[in-house]
mmCIF file of C-alpha atoms and ligand atoms in Angstrom:
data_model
loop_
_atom_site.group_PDB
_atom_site.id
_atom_site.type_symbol
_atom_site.label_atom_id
_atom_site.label_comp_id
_atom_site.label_asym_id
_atom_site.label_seq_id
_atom_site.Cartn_x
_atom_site.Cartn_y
_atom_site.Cartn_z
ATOM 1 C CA UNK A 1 -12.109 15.352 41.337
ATOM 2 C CA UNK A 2 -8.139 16.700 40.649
ATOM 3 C CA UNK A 3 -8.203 20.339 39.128
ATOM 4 C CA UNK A 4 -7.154 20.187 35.824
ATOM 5 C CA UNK A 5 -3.236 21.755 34.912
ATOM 6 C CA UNK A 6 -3.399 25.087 32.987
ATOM 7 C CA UNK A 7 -0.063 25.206 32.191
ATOM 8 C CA UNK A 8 2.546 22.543 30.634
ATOM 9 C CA UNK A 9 5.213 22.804 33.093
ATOM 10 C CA UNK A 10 8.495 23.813 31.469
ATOM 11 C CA UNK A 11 10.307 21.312 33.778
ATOM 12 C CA UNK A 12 7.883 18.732 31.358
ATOM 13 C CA UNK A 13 9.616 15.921 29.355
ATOM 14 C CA UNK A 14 8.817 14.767 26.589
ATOM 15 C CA UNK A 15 9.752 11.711 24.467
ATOM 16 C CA UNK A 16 8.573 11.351 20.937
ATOM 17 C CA UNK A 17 8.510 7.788 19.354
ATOM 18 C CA UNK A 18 8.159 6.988 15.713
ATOM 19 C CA UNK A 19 8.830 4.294 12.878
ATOM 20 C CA UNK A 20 6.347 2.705 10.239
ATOM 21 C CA UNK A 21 3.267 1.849 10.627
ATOM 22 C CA UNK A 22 2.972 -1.718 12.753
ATOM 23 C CA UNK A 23 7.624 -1.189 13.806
ATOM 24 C CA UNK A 24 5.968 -1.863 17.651
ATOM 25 C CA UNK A 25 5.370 1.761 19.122
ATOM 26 C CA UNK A 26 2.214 0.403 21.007
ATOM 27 C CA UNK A 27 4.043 -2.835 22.152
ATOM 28 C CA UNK A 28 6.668 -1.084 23.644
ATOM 29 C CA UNK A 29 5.538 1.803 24.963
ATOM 30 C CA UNK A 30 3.987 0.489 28.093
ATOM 31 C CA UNK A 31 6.854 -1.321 28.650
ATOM 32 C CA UNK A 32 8.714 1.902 29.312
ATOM 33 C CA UNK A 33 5.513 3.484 31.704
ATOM 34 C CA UNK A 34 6.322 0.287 33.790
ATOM 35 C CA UNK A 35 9.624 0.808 34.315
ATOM 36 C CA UNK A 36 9.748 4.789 33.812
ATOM 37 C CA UNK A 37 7.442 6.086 35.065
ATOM 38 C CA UNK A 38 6.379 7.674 32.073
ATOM 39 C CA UNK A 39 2.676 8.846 30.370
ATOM 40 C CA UNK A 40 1.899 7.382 27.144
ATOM 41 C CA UNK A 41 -0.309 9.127 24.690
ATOM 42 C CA UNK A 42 -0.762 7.634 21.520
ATOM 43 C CA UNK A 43 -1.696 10.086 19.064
ATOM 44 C CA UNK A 44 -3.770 7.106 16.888
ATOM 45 C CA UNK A 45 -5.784 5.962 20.049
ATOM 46 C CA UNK A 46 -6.487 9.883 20.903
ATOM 47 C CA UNK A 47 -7.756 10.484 17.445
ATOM 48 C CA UNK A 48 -9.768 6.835 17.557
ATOM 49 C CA UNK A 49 -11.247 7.855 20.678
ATOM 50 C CA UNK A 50 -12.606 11.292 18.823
ATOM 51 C CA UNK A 51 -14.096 8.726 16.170
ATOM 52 C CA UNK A 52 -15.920 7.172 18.867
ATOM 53 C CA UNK A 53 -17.136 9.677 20.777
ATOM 54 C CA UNK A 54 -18.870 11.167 17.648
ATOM 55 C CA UNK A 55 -17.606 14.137 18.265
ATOM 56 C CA UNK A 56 -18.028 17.221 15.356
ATOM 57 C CA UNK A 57 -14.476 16.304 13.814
ATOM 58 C CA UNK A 58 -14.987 12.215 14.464
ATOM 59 C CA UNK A 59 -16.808 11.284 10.576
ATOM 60 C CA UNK A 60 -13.825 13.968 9.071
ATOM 61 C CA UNK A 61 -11.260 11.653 11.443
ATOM 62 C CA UNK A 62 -12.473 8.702 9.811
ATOM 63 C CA UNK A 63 -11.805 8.980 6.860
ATOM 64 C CA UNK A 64 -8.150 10.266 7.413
ATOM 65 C CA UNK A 65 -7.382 7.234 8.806
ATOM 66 C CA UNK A 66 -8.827 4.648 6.512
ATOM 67 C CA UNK A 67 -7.084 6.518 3.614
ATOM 68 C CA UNK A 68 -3.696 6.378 5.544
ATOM 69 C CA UNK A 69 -4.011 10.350 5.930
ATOM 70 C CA UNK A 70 -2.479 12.972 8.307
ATOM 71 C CA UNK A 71 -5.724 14.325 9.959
ATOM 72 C CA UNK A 72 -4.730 18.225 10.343
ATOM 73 C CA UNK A 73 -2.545 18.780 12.801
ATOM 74 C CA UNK A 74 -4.575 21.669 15.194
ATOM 75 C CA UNK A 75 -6.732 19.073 15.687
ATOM 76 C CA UNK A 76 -4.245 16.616 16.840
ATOM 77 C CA UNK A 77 -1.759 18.531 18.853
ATOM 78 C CA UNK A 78 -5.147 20.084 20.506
ATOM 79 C CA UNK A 79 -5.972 16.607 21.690
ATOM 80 C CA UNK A 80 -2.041 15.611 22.684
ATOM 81 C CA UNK A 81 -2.087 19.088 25.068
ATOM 82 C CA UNK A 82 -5.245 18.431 26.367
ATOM 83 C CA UNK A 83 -4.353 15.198 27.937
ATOM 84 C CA UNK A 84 -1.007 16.440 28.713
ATOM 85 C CA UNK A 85 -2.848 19.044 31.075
ATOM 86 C CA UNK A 86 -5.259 16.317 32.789
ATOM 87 C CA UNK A 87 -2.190 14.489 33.536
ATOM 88 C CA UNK A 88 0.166 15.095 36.783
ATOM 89 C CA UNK A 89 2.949 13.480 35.405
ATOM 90 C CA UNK A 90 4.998 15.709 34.306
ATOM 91 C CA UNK A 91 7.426 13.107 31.664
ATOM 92 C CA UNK A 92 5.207 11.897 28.420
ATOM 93 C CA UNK A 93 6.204 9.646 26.146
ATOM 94 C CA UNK A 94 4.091 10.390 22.688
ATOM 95 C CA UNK A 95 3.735 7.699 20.165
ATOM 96 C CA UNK A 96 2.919 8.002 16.710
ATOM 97 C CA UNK A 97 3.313 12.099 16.206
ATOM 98 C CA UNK A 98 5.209 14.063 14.753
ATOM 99 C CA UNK A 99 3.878 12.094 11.655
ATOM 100 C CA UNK A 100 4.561 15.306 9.496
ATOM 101 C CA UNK A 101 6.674 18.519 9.135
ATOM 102 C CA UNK A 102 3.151 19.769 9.767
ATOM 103 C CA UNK A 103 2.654 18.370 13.010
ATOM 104 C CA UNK A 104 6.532 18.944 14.147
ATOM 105 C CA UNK A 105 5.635 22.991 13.602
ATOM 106 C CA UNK A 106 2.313 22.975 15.266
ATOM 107 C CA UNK A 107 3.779 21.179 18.439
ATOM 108 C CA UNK A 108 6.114 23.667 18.607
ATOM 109 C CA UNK A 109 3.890 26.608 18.285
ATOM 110 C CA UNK A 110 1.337 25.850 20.436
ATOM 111 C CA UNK A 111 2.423 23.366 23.461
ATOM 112 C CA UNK A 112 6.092 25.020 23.536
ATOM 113 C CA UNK A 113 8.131 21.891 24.331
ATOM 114 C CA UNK A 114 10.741 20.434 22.411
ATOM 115 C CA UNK A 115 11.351 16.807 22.769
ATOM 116 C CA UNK A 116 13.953 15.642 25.178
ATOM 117 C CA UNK A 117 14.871 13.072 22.151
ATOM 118 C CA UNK A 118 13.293 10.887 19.825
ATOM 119 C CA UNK A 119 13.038 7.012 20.066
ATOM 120 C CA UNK A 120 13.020 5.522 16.337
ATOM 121 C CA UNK A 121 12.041 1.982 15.621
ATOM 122 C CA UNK A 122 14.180 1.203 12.491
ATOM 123 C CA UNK A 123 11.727 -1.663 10.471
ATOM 124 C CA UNK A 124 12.592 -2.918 6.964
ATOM 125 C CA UNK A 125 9.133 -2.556 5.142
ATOM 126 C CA UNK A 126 8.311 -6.045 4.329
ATOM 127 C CA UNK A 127 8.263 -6.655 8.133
ATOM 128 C CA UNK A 128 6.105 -3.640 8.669
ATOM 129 C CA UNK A 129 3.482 -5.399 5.922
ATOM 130 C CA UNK A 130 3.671 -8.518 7.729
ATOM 131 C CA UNK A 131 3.102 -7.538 11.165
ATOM 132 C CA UNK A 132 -0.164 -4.951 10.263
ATOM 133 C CA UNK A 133 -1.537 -8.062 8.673
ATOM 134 C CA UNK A 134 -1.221 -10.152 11.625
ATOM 135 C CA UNK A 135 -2.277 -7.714 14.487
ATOM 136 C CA UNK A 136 -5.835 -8.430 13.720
ATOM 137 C CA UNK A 137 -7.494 -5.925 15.962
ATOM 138 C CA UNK A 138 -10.154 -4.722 13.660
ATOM 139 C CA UNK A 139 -8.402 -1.768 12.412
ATOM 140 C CA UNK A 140 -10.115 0.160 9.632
ATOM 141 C CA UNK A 141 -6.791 0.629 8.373
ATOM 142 C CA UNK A 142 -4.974 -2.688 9.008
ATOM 143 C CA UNK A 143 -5.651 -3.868 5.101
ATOM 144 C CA UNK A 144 -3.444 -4.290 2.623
ATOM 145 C CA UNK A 145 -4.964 -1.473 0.330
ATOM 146 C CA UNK A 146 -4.544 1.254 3.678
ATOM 147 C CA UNK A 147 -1.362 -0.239 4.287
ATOM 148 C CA UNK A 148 0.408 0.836 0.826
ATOM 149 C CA UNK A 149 -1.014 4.115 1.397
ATOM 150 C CA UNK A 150 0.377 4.351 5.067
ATOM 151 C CA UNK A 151 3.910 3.004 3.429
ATOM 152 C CA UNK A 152 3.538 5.678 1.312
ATOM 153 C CA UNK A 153 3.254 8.433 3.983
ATOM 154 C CA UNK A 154 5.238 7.260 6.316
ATOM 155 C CA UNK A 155 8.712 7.492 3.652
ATOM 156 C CA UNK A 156 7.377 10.609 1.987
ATOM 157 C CA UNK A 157 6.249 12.996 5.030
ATOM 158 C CA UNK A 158 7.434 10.832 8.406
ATOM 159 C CA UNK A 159 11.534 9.706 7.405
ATOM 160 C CA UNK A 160 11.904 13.638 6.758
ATOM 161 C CA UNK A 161 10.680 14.610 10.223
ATOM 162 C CA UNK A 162 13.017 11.921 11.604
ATOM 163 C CA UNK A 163 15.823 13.244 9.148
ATOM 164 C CA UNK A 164 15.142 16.450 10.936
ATOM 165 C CA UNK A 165 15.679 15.336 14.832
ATOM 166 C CA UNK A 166 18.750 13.347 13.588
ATOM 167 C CA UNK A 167 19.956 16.501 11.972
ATOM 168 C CA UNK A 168 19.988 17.855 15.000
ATOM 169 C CA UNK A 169 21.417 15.004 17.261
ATOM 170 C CA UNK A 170 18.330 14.015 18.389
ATOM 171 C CA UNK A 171 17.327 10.822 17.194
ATOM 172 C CA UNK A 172 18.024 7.028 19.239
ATOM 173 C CA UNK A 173 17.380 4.889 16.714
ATOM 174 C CA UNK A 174 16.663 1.298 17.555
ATOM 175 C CA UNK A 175 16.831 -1.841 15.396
ATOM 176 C CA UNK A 176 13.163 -3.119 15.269
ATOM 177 C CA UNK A 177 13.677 -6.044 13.833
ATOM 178 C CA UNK A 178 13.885 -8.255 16.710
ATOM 179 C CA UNK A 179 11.794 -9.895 19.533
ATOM 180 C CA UNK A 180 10.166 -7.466 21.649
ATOM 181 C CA UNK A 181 12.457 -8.469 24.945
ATOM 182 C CA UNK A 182 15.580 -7.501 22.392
ATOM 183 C CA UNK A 183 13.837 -4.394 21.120
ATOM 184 C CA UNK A 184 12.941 -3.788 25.216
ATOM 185 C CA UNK A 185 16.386 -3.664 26.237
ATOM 186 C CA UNK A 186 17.715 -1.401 23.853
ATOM 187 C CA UNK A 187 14.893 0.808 24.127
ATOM 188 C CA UNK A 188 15.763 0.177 28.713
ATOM 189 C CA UNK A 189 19.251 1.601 27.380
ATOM 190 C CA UNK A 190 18.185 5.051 26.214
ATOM 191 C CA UNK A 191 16.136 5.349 28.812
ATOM 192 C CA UNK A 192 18.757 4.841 31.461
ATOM 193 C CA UNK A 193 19.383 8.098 32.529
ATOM 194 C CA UNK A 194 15.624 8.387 33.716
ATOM 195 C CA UNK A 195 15.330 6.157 36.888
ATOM 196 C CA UNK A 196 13.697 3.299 37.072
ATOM 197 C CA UNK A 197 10.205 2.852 38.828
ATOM 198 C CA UNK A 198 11.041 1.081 42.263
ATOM 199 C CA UNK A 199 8.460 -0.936 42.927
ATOM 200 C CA UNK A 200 7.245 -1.609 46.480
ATOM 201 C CA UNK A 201 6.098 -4.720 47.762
ATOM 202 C CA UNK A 202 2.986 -4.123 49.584
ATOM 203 C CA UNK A 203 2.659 -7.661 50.844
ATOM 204 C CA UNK A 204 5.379 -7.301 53.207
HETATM 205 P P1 ADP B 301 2.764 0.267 16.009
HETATM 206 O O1 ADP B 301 2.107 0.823 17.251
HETATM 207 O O2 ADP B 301 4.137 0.808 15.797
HETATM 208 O O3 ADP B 301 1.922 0.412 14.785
HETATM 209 P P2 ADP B 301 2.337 -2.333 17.290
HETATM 210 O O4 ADP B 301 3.063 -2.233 18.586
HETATM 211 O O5 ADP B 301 0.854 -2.219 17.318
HETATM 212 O O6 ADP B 301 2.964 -1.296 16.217
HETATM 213 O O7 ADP B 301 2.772 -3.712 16.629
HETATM 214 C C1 ADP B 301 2.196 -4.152 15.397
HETATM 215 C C2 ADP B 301 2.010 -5.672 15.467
HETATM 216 O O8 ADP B 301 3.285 -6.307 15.511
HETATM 217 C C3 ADP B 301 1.245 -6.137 16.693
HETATM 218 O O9 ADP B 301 0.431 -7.242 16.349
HETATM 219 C C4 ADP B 301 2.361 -6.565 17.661
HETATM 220 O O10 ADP B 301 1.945 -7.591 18.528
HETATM 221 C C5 ADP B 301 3.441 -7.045 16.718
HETATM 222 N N1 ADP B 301 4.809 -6.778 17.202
HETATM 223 C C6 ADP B 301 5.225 -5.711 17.908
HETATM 224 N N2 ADP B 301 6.546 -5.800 18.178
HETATM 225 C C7 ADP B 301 6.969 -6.956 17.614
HETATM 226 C C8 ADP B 301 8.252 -7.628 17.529
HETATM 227 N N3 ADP B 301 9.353 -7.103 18.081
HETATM 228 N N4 ADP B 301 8.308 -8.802 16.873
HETATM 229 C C9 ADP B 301 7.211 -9.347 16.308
HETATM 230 N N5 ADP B 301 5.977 -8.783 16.344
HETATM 231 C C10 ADP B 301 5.853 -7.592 16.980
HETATM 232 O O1 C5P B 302 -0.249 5.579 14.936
HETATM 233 P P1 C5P B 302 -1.386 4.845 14.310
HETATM 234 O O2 C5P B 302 -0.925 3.862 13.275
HETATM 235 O O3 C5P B 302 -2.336 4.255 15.296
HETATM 236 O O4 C5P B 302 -2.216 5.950 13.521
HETATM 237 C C1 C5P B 302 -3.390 5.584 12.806
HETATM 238 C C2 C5P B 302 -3.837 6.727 11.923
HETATM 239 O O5 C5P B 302 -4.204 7.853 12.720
HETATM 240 C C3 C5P B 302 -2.829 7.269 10.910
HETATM 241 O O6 C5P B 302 -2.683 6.462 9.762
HETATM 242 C C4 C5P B 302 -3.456 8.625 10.604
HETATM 243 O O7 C5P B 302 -4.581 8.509 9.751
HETATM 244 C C5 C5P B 302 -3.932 9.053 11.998
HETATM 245 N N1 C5P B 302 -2.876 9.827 12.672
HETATM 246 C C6 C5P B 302 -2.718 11.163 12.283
HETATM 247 N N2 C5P B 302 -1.760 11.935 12.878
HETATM 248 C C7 C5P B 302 -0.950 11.421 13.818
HETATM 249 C C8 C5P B 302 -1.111 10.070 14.230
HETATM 250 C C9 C5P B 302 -2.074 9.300 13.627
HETATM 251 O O8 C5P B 302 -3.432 11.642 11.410
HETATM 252 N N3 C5P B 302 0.000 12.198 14.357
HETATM 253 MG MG1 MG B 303 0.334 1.981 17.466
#
């Protein structure tokens, strides 16, 4: 088995990528480890995962997410740098976090990386509403009582984070609002300066 990384290489890249709650973070994001080359972590599926596992946090992580609430963030960004040392990639694109000023401060603090940029899905809310409704994946969350409260986070504690980034000229924001090939090739756009994946045939 691969020796786990110690350190967080400061050569490290990494992308954070936000918007409301169902503006297609998860449907895009392996779209850009195909072409990439990038890790995805999904702060949501790490914390789901500690659910599951029943670990000691897992009943507390619960019932943060079916109220729509930021689980604290120690136990999040402890969870994001774990995975980003069992990883040899060294480029990370990490959906769903910063979700507050919170989690911005303890990412900072403790895994030392600023983001390269941020990739913003730009979603009216009424679209948002719609599309958690549809996805139909057996979320705890995904109901219409969560969702207001979600709503409510996301414009009180997420939009300032973003406010922040963009502030500081760091912020691609993308029109959501679209099909997911439209959204894609925006989204290809930013990431243009990173190459592509070339991918070899290995039937020839
Ligand atoms: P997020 O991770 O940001 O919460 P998802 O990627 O899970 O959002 O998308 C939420 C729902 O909307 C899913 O059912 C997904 O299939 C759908 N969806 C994602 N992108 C689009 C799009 N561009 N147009 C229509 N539906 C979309
Ligand atoms: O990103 P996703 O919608 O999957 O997140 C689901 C839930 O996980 C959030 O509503 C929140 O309860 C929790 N979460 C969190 N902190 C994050 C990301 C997600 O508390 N940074
Ligand atoms: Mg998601």
């Amino acid at each position: 088995m691969m020796e786990a990384k110690l350190l967080i290489q400061e050569t490290t890249v990494v992308v954070f990528v936000l918007g409301g709650p169902g503006s297609g973070k998860g449907t895009q994001c392996p779209k850009i480890v195909e072409h990439f080359g990038f890790t995805h972590l999904c702060a949501g599926d790490l914390l789901q995962a500690e659910i599951e596992s029943e670990s000691e946090n897992g009943t507390m992580i619960h019932n943060f997410k079916k109220e729509g609430k930021i689980v604290p963030s120690e136990i999040t960004v402890k969870l994001l740098q774990q995975a980003m040392q069992q990883s040899d990639n060294n480029r990370f694109i990490i959906d769903g976090f910063p979700r507050n000023e919170e989690n911005r401060a303890a990412f900072e603090n403790i895994v030392k990386i600023k983001p390269e940029f941020v990739l913003f899905f730009d979603c009216p809310e009424e679209e948002l509403t719609r599309r958690i409704l549809n996805r139909n994946q057996g979320r705890v969350d995904d109901n219409i009582e969560t969702i207001g409260k979600r709503l409510k986070v996301y414009f009180e504690s997420t939009l300032p984070v973003i406010n922040y980034y963009n502030s500081k000229g760091k912020v691609q924001k993308i029109d959501a609002q679209r099909s997911v090939n439209e959204v894609f090739e925006d989204v290809k756009s930013v990431f243009a300066k990173f190459k592509p994946v070339v991918r070899v045939d290995s039937t020839k």
